[in-house]
Every structure is written in structure tokens, then in C-alpha cells.
């Protein structure tokens, strides 16, 4: 059967921008994100999503607040999270935040739940990283039950019990669109399938096609669990500019120091120019002119049977004008071109 209509989204991790020779402060970057959500809507983007991080240079630590501000200045675009670290959030509080966001946005809220690739939130909120798996499993079960059932009684090992609770304000019947973020673990796609949830593949390095097996496993697990087919999305990094050369040189200038630091902290690969060019050619970086980026998105959409592609457009200290141009070109030129290419050979699952 055909998958859902193909969507194009933007992801931000709230990384501070620059304006000329000046680095924006945290408050200015928060306000810039609200402006960028407005621009995204005007440019035709389908979804605007905010991450959750607790690192210097990131201002996305209170996503529901930011998303509510965005909802107040937009009318159509859906607002959500590119990752909510469920393991260190309380499901009851999360329900209240997103039922409220869904109300103020007139039903435009959604979110992606993840276990966390960056683990700063565990010590910050007093959780033990040793409980990584159990925390996510139990909190996911509770959060989904709160969305899907009118009254909930629940008990587990990671928080106090919930006894015959009906939360307010209520979400729409059945809850809001809730995706599971997958960073490479086959167990994550099986978990999503067991609950009948869509998956968002976080592809930040290497060939996206290496996730083909994950998608096949997910489809099989959905069928075995008795669920209808669900959307598959991809989150990757990149920049769109008027020419390939401009995009390639701009992204390299700001992406290279970030990945160099991550290599020291978390064992990421060292970002040599050769490796960078390989990522541009057939890897997970979507950098180039509108035609170049559109063709690459369409190619991976077919290979992975995607119904949504989200571009993480911000990187530390990227000039605000480059961020704005990416947003404009992605919505006004890339998205229509992707849909045009895919219309000639529709994706099926």
C-alpha cells in the first residue's frame, strides 16, 4: 500500500548562531528559533522540531516552551521534538506539557521519543545510566497508556505508581503523533513496532542505505504484532545554498570543529576532508544546491521507503543568514522537487 504523503521537516538542536562577527547570546538564539519557525511555515515546510540537550551553546533544554511560542506565531506548520529524552523525563509531566501544546497549537503537536545518545540529562536529573533500558521501557509504556486510555493505573520500578488517574487537559482521542527515534539498534525498531509507533531513523554518518535491514525488520515486526503499516522518517544533517560550492564550503567551515570536538568526547570519526566529501557523495550529509539535495533525499526516500525527511539545519556558530537561506530553499525549492521526482515512481511499503 502507498505510504503517507511525503513530508519535509526541519530539526534544530538550538545551537547558537552568529551574525556578522558577533555570536548571538542564548536569549537571542531562543528568539531566533521562533523567527525561523515563522520562516519555515512561510517557506512551505511541514514540520518544525526542537531537540533536547544540556550542553554549552545549545538552548533547546525546554522544548515545550519554545514550541508553544512557535505555535503562537504560526498557523499551519506542525511543531514537535526531534528528540525528547523520555528516560529522564516524567511521563505525567510530559503528557501535561504536550496536551497543553496540542491545545494552544490547534492540534499541531507531535514528538519523537528517544533513549538519548548524549547522556548529560542522566546526572542532571538524578538518574543512573545503568538503568538506561528499563527507564525507557517503563516510561514509554506509561506515556502511551496516558495517551490512549481515559483513566490509568500503572506501577513499575522507576517511579511511583499511578492510581486511577485521568489527566487534564486531555489530549485528542488516541493521543498525539508519537515517533520512536532509532539510532542504529534493531531492538529499537522492534520496540516501536510492538507499540504500533512510527520510527525516525537518526542517520548522522555513513550510508543511509545501511538502515535497509532495520526498515525490513520493522515492517515484519509491525505485521507480527498485528499493527497497520506506519511511517518511517529520516533525520540527517545538512545545508542548502544557491550553489553546491557555497554549501560545501560553508558547512565544512562550521561542521568540522563540531565533529572534531565530538571525536574527542564520544569517539566519533575524525572529520578529514576526504571523509567529508564521501559523506557528501553517498553518506549522511545533505549539503548542496536545491537540485543536489532534492535528488539525494529522493534517492534515500526510495531506498528506505521513507514518508518523511527532516533536515537538521543548525550547527554551532553557523551564520543566521545561512540558516535562513537553508530554510527558504528547503521549503520553496527542495521539497517541491523531491515530490516531483517521487511522483514519477511512487514509494510503496
Short mmCIF file of C-alpha atoms in Angstrom, two decimals:
data_model
loop_
_atom_site.label_atom_id
_atom_site.label_comp_id
_atom_site.label_asym_id
_atom_site.label_seq_id
_atom_site.Cartn_x
_atom_site.Cartn_y
_atom_site.Cartn_z
CA UNK A 1 0.00 0.00 0.00
CA UNK A 2 1.24 3.59 -0.58
CA UNK A 3 2.81 5.23 2.44
CA UNK A 4 1.71 8.57 3.85
CA UNK A 5 2.27 11.69 1.70
CA UNK A 6 5.95 12.64 1.71
CA UNK A 7 6.80 15.33 4.26
CA UNK A 8 9.80 17.63 4.68
CA UNK A 9 10.74 18.87 8.14
CA UNK A 10 13.40 20.91 9.91
CA UNK A 11 15.21 19.94 13.10
CA UNK A 12 17.09 22.28 15.40
CA UNK A 13 19.23 21.45 18.42
CA UNK A 14 19.14 25.08 19.50
CA UNK A 15 22.76 25.74 18.57
CA UNK A 16 23.82 29.36 18.89
CA UNK A 17 24.18 31.33 15.68
CA UNK A 18 26.42 34.16 14.58
CA UNK A 19 25.51 37.47 12.99
CA UNK A 20 28.50 39.01 11.27
CA UNK A 21 31.40 38.95 13.73
CA UNK A 22 29.13 38.54 16.73
CA UNK A 23 27.93 35.33 18.42
CA UNK A 24 24.31 35.56 19.50
CA UNK A 25 23.70 35.05 23.19
CA UNK A 26 21.33 32.36 24.46
CA UNK A 27 18.27 34.61 24.66
CA UNK A 28 18.83 35.92 21.15
CA UNK A 29 19.14 32.37 19.84
CA UNK A 30 15.87 31.38 21.51
CA UNK A 31 14.12 34.27 19.78
CA UNK A 32 15.85 33.40 16.50
CA UNK A 33 14.36 29.91 16.65
CA UNK A 34 10.87 31.35 16.92
CA UNK A 35 11.58 33.58 13.91
CA UNK A 36 12.90 30.55 11.99
CA UNK A 37 9.71 28.61 12.70
CA UNK A 38 7.76 31.50 11.16
CA UNK A 39 10.07 31.45 8.14
CA UNK A 40 9.72 27.68 7.84
CA UNK A 41 5.94 27.97 7.67
CA UNK A 42 6.13 30.77 5.09
CA UNK A 43 8.51 28.63 3.02
CA UNK A 44 6.23 25.59 2.95
CA UNK A 45 7.96 23.29 5.46
CA UNK A 46 5.65 20.65 7.01
CA UNK A 47 7.18 20.17 10.48
CA UNK A 48 9.48 22.17 12.76
CA UNK A 49 11.14 20.19 15.56
CA UNK A 50 13.33 21.03 18.55
CA UNK A 51 15.79 18.70 20.27
CA UNK A 52 16.71 18.31 23.94
CA UNK A 53 20.28 18.95 25.06
CA UNK A 54 22.08 20.22 28.13
CA UNK A 55 25.37 21.41 26.69
CA UNK A 56 27.05 24.79 26.29
CA UNK A 57 25.92 26.51 23.10
CA UNK A 58 22.53 24.74 22.99
CA UNK A 59 19.28 26.42 24.02
CA UNK A 60 16.82 23.54 23.44
CA UNK A 61 16.51 22.42 27.07
CA UNK A 62 12.81 23.45 27.36
CA UNK A 63 11.30 22.33 24.07
CA UNK A 64 7.60 22.55 25.07
CA UNK A 65 8.05 26.23 25.99
CA UNK A 66 9.81 27.02 22.72
CA UNK A 67 7.25 25.08 20.70
CA UNK A 68 4.38 26.92 22.37
CA UNK A 69 5.97 30.24 21.40
CA UNK A 70 6.29 28.96 17.83
CA UNK A 71 2.67 27.82 17.82
CA UNK A 72 1.55 31.34 18.72
CA UNK A 73 3.20 32.89 15.65
CA UNK A 74 2.26 30.18 13.12
CA UNK A 75 -0.97 28.66 11.86
CA UNK A 76 -0.23 25.58 9.74
CA UNK A 77 3.19 24.05 10.42
CA UNK A 78 3.30 21.15 12.86
CA UNK A 79 5.51 21.66 15.91
CA UNK A 80 7.28 18.89 17.78
CA UNK A 81 10.53 17.44 19.00
CA UNK A 82 13.37 15.86 17.09
CA UNK A 83 14.16 14.03 20.31
CA UNK A 84 12.61 14.04 23.75
CA UNK A 85 14.77 12.09 26.19
CA UNK A 86 11.96 10.08 27.73
CA UNK A 87 14.31 8.20 30.05
CA UNK A 88 14.95 11.35 32.10
CA UNK A 89 11.52 12.95 31.71
CA UNK A 90 8.48 12.20 33.81
CA UNK A 91 5.70 10.75 31.61
CA UNK A 92 2.95 12.51 33.58
CA UNK A 93 4.62 15.92 33.27
CA UNK A 94 5.37 15.21 29.60
CA UNK A 95 1.72 14.41 28.98
CA UNK A 96 0.63 17.69 30.55
CA UNK A 97 3.17 19.70 28.54
CA UNK A 98 2.23 18.20 25.20
CA UNK A 99 -1.53 18.09 25.79
CA UNK A 100 -1.25 21.82 26.52
CA UNK A 101 0.94 22.40 23.44
CA UNK A 102 -1.54 20.48 21.32
CA UNK A 103 -4.36 22.65 22.63
CA UNK A 104 -2.66 26.01 22.03
CA UNK A 105 -1.48 24.89 18.57
CA UNK A 106 -4.94 23.67 17.50
CA UNK A 107 -3.81 20.05 17.17
CA UNK A 108 -0.37 20.55 15.60
CA UNK A 109 1.80 18.93 18.32
CA UNK A 110 3.88 15.79 17.89
CA UNK A 111 7.08 14.36 19.30
CA UNK A 112 9.91 11.89 18.81
CA UNK A 113 10.89 9.88 21.90
CA UNK A 114 14.44 8.64 22.35
CA UNK A 115 16.71 6.99 24.90
CA UNK A 116 19.47 9.64 24.47
CA UNK A 117 22.72 9.45 22.57
CA UNK A 118 24.07 12.33 24.68
CA UNK A 119 23.62 11.37 28.33
CA UNK A 120 24.08 14.68 30.18
CA UNK A 121 20.46 14.59 31.34
CA UNK A 122 21.01 11.45 33.47
CA UNK A 123 23.20 13.04 36.18
CA UNK A 124 21.43 16.38 35.78
CA UNK A 125 18.06 14.92 36.78
CA UNK A 126 19.42 12.30 39.17
CA UNK A 127 19.09 9.13 37.09
CA UNK A 128 21.52 6.21 36.92
CA UNK A 129 22.80 5.47 33.42
CA UNK A 130 22.85 1.80 34.44
CA UNK A 131 19.02 1.91 34.27
CA UNK A 132 19.11 3.17 30.65
CA UNK A 133 16.94 0.40 29.14
CA UNK A 134 14.50 -0.09 32.00
CA UNK A 135 13.82 3.63 32.35
CA UNK A 136 12.86 3.98 28.70
CA UNK A 137 10.75 0.83 28.52
CA UNK A 138 8.70 1.60 31.61
CA UNK A 139 8.23 5.29 30.86
CA UNK A 140 7.21 4.57 27.28
CA UNK A 141 4.56 2.15 28.47
CA UNK A 142 3.17 4.70 30.95
CA UNK A 143 3.25 7.60 28.49
CA UNK A 144 1.40 5.63 25.82
CA UNK A 145 -1.20 4.43 28.27
CA UNK A 146 -1.79 8.01 29.44
CA UNK A 147 -2.40 8.98 25.81
CA UNK A 148 -4.56 6.05 24.84
CA UNK A 149 -6.67 5.41 27.96
CA UNK A 150 -9.10 7.69 29.78
CA UNK A 151 -8.05 6.56 33.25
CA UNK A 152 -4.74 4.86 34.08
CA UNK A 153 -3.47 2.69 36.90
CA UNK A 154 0.17 1.72 36.49
CA UNK A 155 3.13 0.57 38.57
CA UNK A 156 6.79 0.00 37.82
CA UNK A 157 10.28 0.09 39.29
CA UNK A 158 11.41 3.51 38.03
CA UNK A 159 8.82 5.88 39.55
CA UNK A 160 5.92 5.95 41.98
CA UNK A 161 2.70 4.26 40.92
CA UNK A 162 -0.15 5.97 39.09
CA UNK A 163 -3.54 5.03 40.50
CA UNK A 164 -6.79 5.66 38.64
CA UNK A 165 -5.67 8.96 37.13
CA UNK A 166 -7.33 11.00 34.39
CA UNK A 167 -5.02 13.81 33.35
CA UNK A 168 -6.08 17.29 32.19
CA UNK A 169 -6.07 18.97 29.78
CA UNK A 170 -6.91 15.89 27.77
CA UNK A 171 -5.15 15.13 24.52
CA UNK A 172 -7.18 14.40 21.44
CA UNK A 173 -8.56 10.82 21.44
CA UNK A 174 -5.70 8.36 21.00
CA UNK A 175 -3.03 10.97 21.76
CA UNK A 176 -0.72 12.98 19.52
CA UNK A 177 1.61 11.60 16.81
CA UNK A 178 4.45 9.93 18.71
CA UNK A 179 7.53 8.56 16.94
CA UNK A 180 10.40 6.47 18.29
CA UNK A 181 13.88 7.74 17.49
CA UNK A 182 16.24 5.00 16.30
CA UNK A 183 20.00 5.47 16.33
CA UNK A 184 21.00 2.06 14.99
CA UNK A 185 19.69 -0.53 17.44
CA UNK A 186 17.50 -3.26 15.88
CA UNK A 187 15.83 -3.59 19.28
CA UNK A 188 14.57 -0.02 18.97
CA UNK A 189 12.65 -0.72 15.76
CA UNK A 190 11.15 -3.87 17.28
CA UNK A 191 10.07 -1.86 20.35
CA UNK A 192 8.42 0.76 18.13
CA UNK A 193 6.65 -1.94 16.11
CA UNK A 194 5.39 -3.65 19.26
CA UNK A 195 3.65 -0.42 20.27
CA UNK A 196 2.48 0.39 16.72
CA UNK A 197 4.52 3.60 16.56
CA UNK A 198 6.30 5.21 13.58
CA UNK A 199 10.11 5.36 13.61
CA UNK A 200 12.53 8.19 12.94
CA UNK A 201 15.95 6.97 11.81
CA UNK A 202 18.77 9.20 13.06
CA UNK A 203 21.31 8.86 10.24
CA UNK A 204 24.24 11.16 11.04
CA UNK A 205 27.13 9.30 9.40
CA UNK A 206 27.75 6.64 6.78
CA UNK A 207 25.45 5.41 4.03
CA UNK A 208 21.76 5.77 4.91
CA UNK A 209 21.09 2.57 2.97
CA UNK A 210 22.68 0.57 5.79
CA UNK A 211 19.32 1.00 7.57
CA UNK A 212 17.51 -1.04 4.90
CA UNK A 213 17.60 -4.09 7.15
CA UNK A 214 16.18 -2.08 10.06
CA UNK A 215 13.23 -0.98 7.92
CA UNK A 216 12.55 -4.55 6.78
CA UNK A 217 12.72 -5.78 10.38
CA UNK A 218 10.35 -3.02 11.44
CA UNK A 219 7.79 -3.86 8.75
CA UNK A 220 7.92 -7.53 9.69
CA UNK A 221 7.59 -6.78 13.41
CA UNK A 222 4.61 -4.48 12.80
CA UNK A 223 2.86 -7.23 10.88
CA UNK A 224 3.61 -9.84 13.54
CA UNK A 225 2.23 -7.52 16.22
CA UNK A 226 -0.98 -7.02 14.24
CA UNK A 227 -0.45 -3.31 13.56
CA UNK A 228 -1.10 -1.37 10.36
CA UNK A 229 1.91 -0.06 8.38
CA UNK A 230 3.43 3.02 9.99
CA UNK A 231 5.56 5.88 8.61
CA UNK A 232 9.35 5.75 8.56
CA UNK A 233 11.28 9.02 8.70
CA UNK A 234 14.93 10.02 8.48
CA UNK A 235 16.78 12.74 10.40
CA UNK A 236 20.08 13.88 8.88
CA UNK A 237 22.30 16.96 8.86
CA UNK A 238 22.86 19.44 6.07
CA UNK A 239 22.70 22.84 4.47
CA UNK A 240 21.15 24.19 1.26
CA UNK A 241 22.66 27.14 -0.58
CA UNK A 242 22.32 28.64 -4.03
CA UNK A 243 25.28 26.65 -5.37
CA UNK A 244 26.99 23.39 -4.46
CA UNK A 245 30.32 25.12 -3.85
CA UNK A 246 28.83 27.67 -1.46
CA UNK A 247 27.01 24.99 0.52
CA UNK A 248 30.00 22.64 0.69
CA UNK A 249 32.48 25.26 1.87
CA UNK A 250 30.09 26.88 4.34
CA UNK A 251 29.10 23.61 6.00
CA UNK A 252 32.69 22.38 6.21
CA UNK A 253 33.80 25.56 7.98
CA UNK A 254 31.30 25.12 10.83
CA UNK A 255 30.74 21.34 10.86
CA UNK A 256 34.43 20.34 11.06
CA UNK A 257 35.16 21.87 14.51
CA UNK A 258 31.96 20.40 15.96
CA UNK A 259 32.77 16.87 14.80
CA UNK A 260 36.39 17.26 15.91
CA UNK A 261 35.14 18.00 19.43
CA UNK A 262 32.68 15.09 19.33
CA UNK A 263 35.51 12.80 18.25
CA UNK A 264 37.37 13.71 21.43
CA UNK A 265 34.33 13.35 23.68
CA UNK A 266 32.42 10.42 22.24
CA UNK A 267 34.69 8.55 19.85
CA UNK A 268 33.23 9.91 16.62
CA UNK A 269 35.32 9.65 13.47
CA UNK A 270 37.89 12.37 12.78
CA UNK A 271 36.44 14.74 10.14
CA UNK A 272 39.02 14.72 7.38
CA UNK A 273 38.23 16.48 4.12
CA UNK A 274 38.26 13.11 2.34
CA UNK A 275 35.72 11.68 4.77
CA UNK A 276 33.64 14.83 4.44
CA UNK A 277 33.49 14.53 0.66
CA UNK A 278 32.50 10.87 0.97
CA UNK A 279 29.62 11.84 3.28
CA UNK A 280 28.52 14.42 0.72
CA UNK A 281 28.69 11.95 -2.15
CA UNK A 282 26.96 8.90 -0.69
CA UNK A 283 26.78 9.39 3.07
CA UNK A 284 24.53 11.13 5.59
CA UNK A 285 25.31 14.80 4.87
CA UNK A 286 22.71 16.54 2.72
CA UNK A 287 24.69 19.58 1.59
CA UNK A 288 24.44 21.37 -1.75
CA UNK A 289 22.24 23.31 -4.12
CA UNK A 290 18.48 22.66 -4.12
CA UNK A 291 18.73 20.21 -7.02
CA UNK A 292 21.61 18.28 -5.42
CA UNK A 293 19.87 17.97 -2.06
CA UNK A 294 16.50 17.13 -3.61
CA UNK A 295 17.93 14.29 -5.67
CA UNK A 296 19.75 12.85 -2.67
CA UNK A 297 16.63 13.00 -0.47
CA UNK A 298 14.54 11.35 -3.19
CA UNK A 299 17.14 8.60 -3.58
CA UNK A 300 17.21 7.65 0.11
CA UNK A 301 13.42 8.04 0.33
CA UNK A 302 13.05 5.31 -2.27
CA UNK A 303 15.80 3.11 -0.82
CA UNK A 304 14.37 3.23 2.72
CA UNK A 305 10.66 3.63 1.86
CA UNK A 306 10.52 6.92 3.76
CA UNK A 307 7.46 9.08 4.21
CA UNK A 308 9.28 11.96 5.93
CA UNK A 309 12.72 13.57 5.82
CA UNK A 310 13.90 16.03 8.49
CA UNK A 311 16.98 18.17 7.93
CA UNK A 312 18.95 19.32 10.95
CA UNK A 313 19.94 22.71 9.63
CA UNK A 314 21.76 24.35 12.54
CA UNK A 315 25.33 23.72 13.62
CA UNK A 316 27.35 25.67 16.16
CA UNK A 317 28.04 29.28 15.07
CA UNK A 318 26.54 28.88 11.60
CA UNK A 319 25.61 32.41 10.42
CA UNK A 320 21.95 33.24 10.76
CA UNK A 321 21.79 34.21 7.09
CA UNK A 322 22.95 30.70 6.09
CA UNK A 323 20.35 29.16 8.38
CA UNK A 324 17.62 31.34 6.86
CA UNK A 325 18.67 30.54 3.30
CA UNK A 326 18.59 26.82 4.03
CA UNK A 327 15.06 27.12 5.41
CA UNK A 328 13.85 29.12 2.41
CA UNK A 329 15.41 26.88 -0.21
CA UNK A 330 14.39 23.64 1.52
CA UNK A 331 10.74 24.67 1.60
CA UNK A 332 10.41 26.56 -1.67
CA UNK A 333 12.66 24.55 -3.98
CA UNK A 334 13.84 21.27 -2.45
CA UNK A 335 10.50 19.98 -1.13
CA UNK A 336 8.55 20.52 -4.40
CA UNK A 337 11.39 18.98 -6.39
CA UNK A 338 11.54 15.90 -4.13
CA UNK A 339 7.81 15.36 -4.52
CA UNK A 340 8.09 15.83 -8.28
CA UNK A 341 10.81 13.17 -8.51
CA UNK A 342 8.93 10.75 -6.28
CA UNK A 343 5.65 11.27 -8.14
CA UNK A 344 7.18 9.63 -11.20
CA UNK A 345 7.79 6.44 -9.21
CA UNK A 346 5.68 6.37 -6.03
CA UNK A 347 7.12 4.75 -2.92
CA UNK A 348 5.37 1.62 -1.69
CA UNK A 349 5.75 -0.38 1.52
#
